[in-house]
């Protein structure tokens, strides 16, 4: 009798001794399944949103441009009735806000939802495992590569870049994702090859890659302390694993966190976006004063393309009709080259939206890097043409 009692006791001892919340040997850790579900939901949600807002429209646009070889339609400035050099007006601001919103509202919705999903559905340890590399260059390269499928304009990707930084992604990776969306957009590169000289696409791709990767590394080196490889690995290792992170709770909890994050982000970003875009529209005649007289501006035209082009906000591929119009007006290859980088890369609204997460120091240094990239493109395009 005692032997059987001892046998039963010894058989159940390991289970009684197992720490609470752990899984038996060979079983998945408790929380790994919710983490996998959250990551899968994120991927499906992001793919559906990007298919709706980006991939399908751009695929159809490629087919149209392949048949016509010309860019149909005018720039968002012309659509809003903005005249180069026109005095500021509330009417211009309202018209510009409506025109720009009509062009990008789908991508705005996608950006807000993806930003909320990044912060609530993807396990933080997994996110950092992808984007926290052993060097700033590695993080910037991964961030730039991950930006290419989303193909958003700088304003629409700002909430996602901010979400990445708030989740602990290194500065180099977050900045590279932010800049890479507009500059490395594969659809825009195809558009340029179809409707513009090949040199435009070559300069955009080459200088864009340098700004995204090299510029992000430079910004990170100037703003954040450097970590040796062992320290960088320790940062990722210190993050809670699947099952310990608050993001790995039950599906009902994840849904609630996602809804709260989406509402919180939208309540901040949408009014901020509307106010800053409206203000840019009010002053857009001054912010982008180049018109038919661009050829007579000389060096001032290049300066305007570098500085004011960085502040102006445009939808995805909006730089193409503007650059083509200025080239037809005789603006010259230097101005066109500068605009191919500065117009899409950043804008005043996107900088305002992302500054809280990245800090204003990082944001302004990123703007300086974009201006430098525009200057490089201004020198390269005339040489290639």
XYZ file of C-alpha atoms in Angstrom, residues 17-366:
350
model
C 6.629 21.599 -8.490
C 6.238 23.309 -11.865
C 6.085 27.099 -11.536
C 2.706 28.647 -12.080
C 2.077 29.723 -15.659
C 4.689 27.453 -17.232
C 3.937 24.734 -19.742
C 4.872 21.036 -19.466
C 8.025 19.996 -21.247
C 7.541 19.893 -25.007
C 4.450 22.149 -24.946
C 4.293 25.698 -26.297
C 4.913 28.430 -23.686
C 1.656 29.838 -22.285
C 1.185 33.099 -24.283
C 3.004 31.955 -27.388
C -0.254 31.044 -29.110
C -1.877 34.466 -28.449
C 1.360 36.095 -29.644
C 1.281 34.109 -32.878
C -2.384 34.949 -33.364
C -1.689 38.641 -32.792
C 1.195 38.668 -35.270
C -0.882 36.819 -37.863
C -3.807 39.201 -37.419
C -1.420 42.124 -37.846
C -0.018 40.730 -41.102
C -3.462 40.020 -42.543
C -4.788 43.426 -41.471
C -1.789 45.302 -42.884
C -1.921 43.375 -46.167
C -5.649 44.026 -46.594
C -5.275 47.744 -45.861
C -2.300 48.152 -48.204
C -4.048 46.193 -50.959
C -7.038 48.530 -50.658
C -5.142 51.802 -50.319
C -1.913 51.234 -52.260
C -1.217 47.998 -54.113
C -4.403 47.785 -56.173
C -4.622 51.496 -57.139
C -0.946 51.626 -58.051
C -1.147 48.434 -60.099
C -3.970 49.934 -62.125
C -2.022 53.174 -62.501
C 0.972 51.301 -63.877
C -1.245 49.710 -66.526
C -2.626 53.135 -67.500
C 0.809 54.740 -67.699
C 2.189 51.830 -69.708
C -0.474 52.468 -72.324
C -0.283 56.277 -72.392
C 3.328 57.065 -71.461
C 2.222 60.407 -70.015
C 1.162 61.515 -66.551
C -2.543 62.342 -66.588
C -3.833 65.036 -64.263
C -2.216 67.956 -62.491
C -0.475 68.456 -59.168
C -2.350 68.832 -55.916
C -1.388 72.529 -55.913
C -3.016 73.100 -59.276
C -6.063 71.072 -58.236
C -6.487 73.286 -55.186
C -6.121 76.408 -57.320
C -2.860 77.537 -55.719
C -0.941 80.031 -57.814
C 2.858 80.189 -57.343
C 3.723 83.272 -55.332
C 0.076 83.974 -54.413
C -0.585 85.760 -51.134
C -1.729 83.642 -48.175
C -5.473 83.120 -47.835
C -7.892 81.019 -45.788
C -9.655 79.974 -48.976
C -6.417 78.549 -50.373
C -5.826 76.689 -47.107
C -9.298 75.128 -47.134
C -9.092 74.161 -50.806
C -5.672 72.623 -50.289
C -6.826 70.669 -47.228
C -9.787 69.239 -49.146
C -7.703 68.399 -52.220
C -4.910 66.763 -50.270
C -7.283 64.798 -48.031
C -9.184 63.509 -51.060
C -5.897 62.202 -52.470
C -4.582 60.499 -49.321
C -7.530 59.613 -47.054
C -7.269 55.888 -47.740
C -3.586 55.884 -46.835
C -4.320 57.966 -43.706
C -6.796 55.327 -42.544
C -4.290 52.561 -43.308
C -1.499 54.377 -41.473
C -3.570 54.965 -38.332
C -4.821 51.377 -38.161
C -1.374 49.887 -38.819
C 0.170 52.180 -36.185
C -2.342 50.980 -33.583
C -1.764 47.368 -34.604
C 2.017 47.727 -34.281
C 1.624 48.888 -30.689
C -0.929 46.297 -29.595
C -0.827 43.159 -31.762
C 2.849 42.516 -32.555
C 4.853 41.154 -29.584
C 7.400 43.812 -28.697
C 10.225 41.299 -28.370
C 9.572 40.056 -31.899
C 9.428 43.599 -33.253
C 12.759 44.492 -31.692
C 14.245 41.208 -32.814
C 13.648 42.286 -36.414
C 14.575 45.975 -36.216
C 17.138 46.129 -33.389
C 20.246 44.967 -35.198
C 23.833 44.921 -33.941
C 24.594 48.223 -35.667
C 22.771 51.385 -36.695
C 23.452 50.499 -40.314
C 21.752 47.132 -39.865
C 18.690 48.703 -38.249
C 18.498 51.361 -40.963
C 18.807 48.773 -43.726
C 16.019 46.621 -42.255
C 13.833 49.672 -41.664
C 14.311 50.803 -45.252
C 13.539 47.357 -46.641
C 10.387 47.030 -44.526
C 9.192 50.412 -45.769
C 9.059 49.441 -49.434
C 5.840 47.362 -49.368
C 3.769 50.046 -47.599
C 4.555 52.795 -50.143
C 2.966 55.608 -48.094
C 3.545 59.330 -48.339
C 5.482 60.953 -45.515
C 2.377 62.109 -43.597
C 0.604 58.767 -43.732
C 3.652 56.848 -42.559
C 4.369 59.252 -39.676
C 1.983 57.506 -37.229
C 3.582 54.136 -37.999
C 7.108 55.507 -37.561
C 6.055 57.025 -34.257
C 4.541 53.718 -33.155
C 7.777 51.903 -33.982
C 9.836 54.338 -31.937
C 7.448 54.197 -28.970
C 7.737 50.403 -29.088
C 11.491 50.697 -28.585
C 12.713 50.383 -32.186
C 16.106 52.124 -32.511
C 16.216 55.613 -33.957
C 17.989 54.441 -37.114
C 15.302 51.857 -37.882
C 12.360 54.173 -37.188
C 13.812 57.059 -39.222
C 14.693 54.723 -42.106
C 11.126 53.409 -42.178
C 9.757 56.960 -42.120
C 11.996 58.198 -44.957
C 11.958 54.945 -46.905
C 8.210 54.891 -47.487
C 8.194 57.919 -49.808
C 11.763 57.777 -51.137
C 12.039 54.056 -51.908
C 8.454 53.624 -53.078
C 8.761 51.027 -55.881
C 5.536 52.202 -57.529
C 6.862 55.754 -57.890
C 10.102 54.444 -59.375
C 8.057 52.548 -61.969
C 5.964 55.666 -62.637
C 9.139 57.676 -63.257
C 10.507 55.079 -65.662
C 7.245 55.158 -67.616
C 6.694 58.924 -67.901
C 10.055 60.631 -67.313
C 13.682 60.307 -68.452
C 15.438 57.293 -66.939
C 17.877 59.626 -65.198
C 15.076 60.808 -62.918
C 14.413 57.294 -61.655
C 18.132 56.551 -61.298
C 18.774 59.659 -59.201
C 15.691 59.038 -57.090
C 16.667 55.423 -56.377
C 20.368 56.045 -55.754
C 20.162 59.210 -53.686
C 16.987 57.984 -51.998
C 18.716 54.819 -50.772
C 21.665 56.859 -49.522
C 19.390 59.238 -47.605
C 17.304 56.412 -46.125
C 20.166 54.211 -44.950
C 23.145 56.534 -44.618
C 21.101 59.493 -43.450
C 19.293 57.451 -40.801
C 22.596 56.131 -39.484
C 23.979 59.665 -39.310
C 20.909 60.936 -37.447
C 21.123 58.058 -34.984
C 24.849 58.563 -34.376
C 24.321 62.270 -33.663
C 21.344 61.848 -31.351
C 21.607 58.538 -29.482
C 24.446 56.923 -27.524
C 26.198 54.109 -29.319
C 25.843 50.585 -27.958
C 28.373 47.831 -28.489
C 26.973 44.618 -30.012
C 26.745 42.904 -26.622
C 24.783 45.807 -25.133
C 22.470 45.985 -28.133
C 21.736 42.266 -27.799
C 21.119 42.726 -24.081
C 18.491 45.390 -24.784
C 16.495 42.933 -26.877
C 17.028 40.116 -24.395
C 15.683 42.296 -21.581
C 12.346 42.724 -23.337
C 9.645 40.376 -21.989
C 9.252 37.234 -24.039
C 5.995 36.016 -25.537
C 3.627 35.307 -22.689
C 5.070 38.037 -20.428
C 4.417 41.050 -22.670
C 1.076 42.800 -22.069
C 0.461 42.482 -25.813
C 0.248 38.706 -25.481
C -2.931 38.604 -23.420
C -6.185 36.960 -24.459
C -7.746 38.014 -27.807
C -10.458 40.068 -26.080
C -7.794 42.054 -24.241
C -5.837 42.577 -27.448
C -8.949 43.862 -29.212
C -9.588 46.350 -26.431
C -5.995 47.577 -26.441
C -6.102 47.944 -30.207
C -9.332 49.976 -30.100
C -8.011 52.269 -27.373
C -4.714 52.784 -29.210
C -6.501 53.575 -32.475
C -8.810 56.092 -30.820
C -5.953 57.709 -28.901
C -3.718 57.987 -31.976
C -6.534 59.290 -34.178
C -7.592 61.871 -31.591
C -4.099 63.346 -31.666
C -2.971 62.826 -35.265
C -6.116 63.739 -37.221
C -6.627 67.250 -35.752
C -2.888 67.889 -35.903
C -2.803 66.761 -39.526
C -5.787 68.960 -40.455
C -4.423 72.088 -38.761
C -0.903 71.842 -40.186
C -2.024 70.895 -43.719
C -4.512 73.783 -43.647
C -1.725 76.162 -42.588
C 0.573 74.861 -45.326
C -2.246 75.381 -47.826
C -2.759 78.959 -46.682
C 0.889 79.747 -47.379
C 1.441 77.292 -50.250
C 1.856 80.121 -52.773
C 4.818 81.344 -50.751
C 6.040 77.868 -49.790
C 6.295 76.884 -53.433
C 6.752 80.097 -55.404
C 8.272 78.569 -58.552
C 6.186 78.964 -61.697
C 6.670 79.947 -65.315
C 9.449 82.326 -64.226
C 11.502 79.519 -62.681
C 14.231 79.822 -65.300
C 14.996 83.400 -64.232
C 15.399 82.550 -60.564
C 18.894 81.119 -60.911
C 20.392 79.903 -57.626
C 17.295 81.007 -55.705
C 15.246 78.396 -57.540
C 17.539 75.658 -56.234
C 17.395 77.086 -52.721
C 13.591 77.106 -52.859
C 13.545 73.529 -54.122
C 15.806 72.400 -51.275
C 14.271 74.199 -48.317
C 10.676 74.892 -49.274
C 10.353 71.550 -51.048
C 11.146 69.873 -47.721
C 8.280 71.752 -46.015
C 5.569 71.359 -48.644
C 3.184 68.412 -48.336
C 2.182 66.348 -51.376
C 0.484 62.964 -51.909
C 2.372 59.931 -53.185
C 3.876 60.619 -56.634
C 2.790 64.249 -56.382
C 6.338 65.303 -57.161
C 6.072 63.937 -60.696
C 3.647 66.493 -62.202
C 5.331 69.327 -60.278
C 8.796 68.356 -61.531
C 7.534 67.875 -65.074
C 5.807 71.253 -65.061
C 8.908 73.029 -63.812
C 11.130 71.198 -66.295
C 8.814 72.343 -69.095
C 9.066 75.897 -67.714
C 12.859 75.715 -67.987
C 13.702 75.256 -64.317
C 16.740 73.087 -65.132
C 18.000 69.693 -64.034
C 19.331 70.889 -60.676
C 15.916 72.079 -59.494
C 14.215 68.930 -60.774
C 16.795 66.706 -59.090
C 16.359 68.494 -55.773
C 12.558 68.216 -55.943
C 12.692 64.476 -56.663
C 14.144 64.050 -53.156
C 12.883 66.912 -51.006
C 9.236 66.993 -52.091
C 8.321 63.392 -51.202
C 10.746 62.722 -48.336
C 9.409 65.046 -45.647
C 6.860 67.770 -45.046
C 5.994 70.186 -42.275
C 2.867 68.198 -41.269
C 4.754 64.894 -41.127
C 7.515 66.416 -39.022
C 4.954 67.845 -36.603
C 3.227 64.476 -36.281
C 6.350 62.426 -35.661
C 8.335 64.831 -33.471
C 6.790 63.672 -30.176
C 7.980 60.105 -30.712
C 11.323 60.836 -32.396
C 12.052 64.165 -30.620
C 12.467 67.460 -32.442
C 16.241 67.049 -32.515
C 15.983 63.819 -34.498
C 13.260 65.280 -36.722
C 15.215 68.414 -37.610
C 18.375 66.417 -38.273
C 16.378 64.171 -40.590
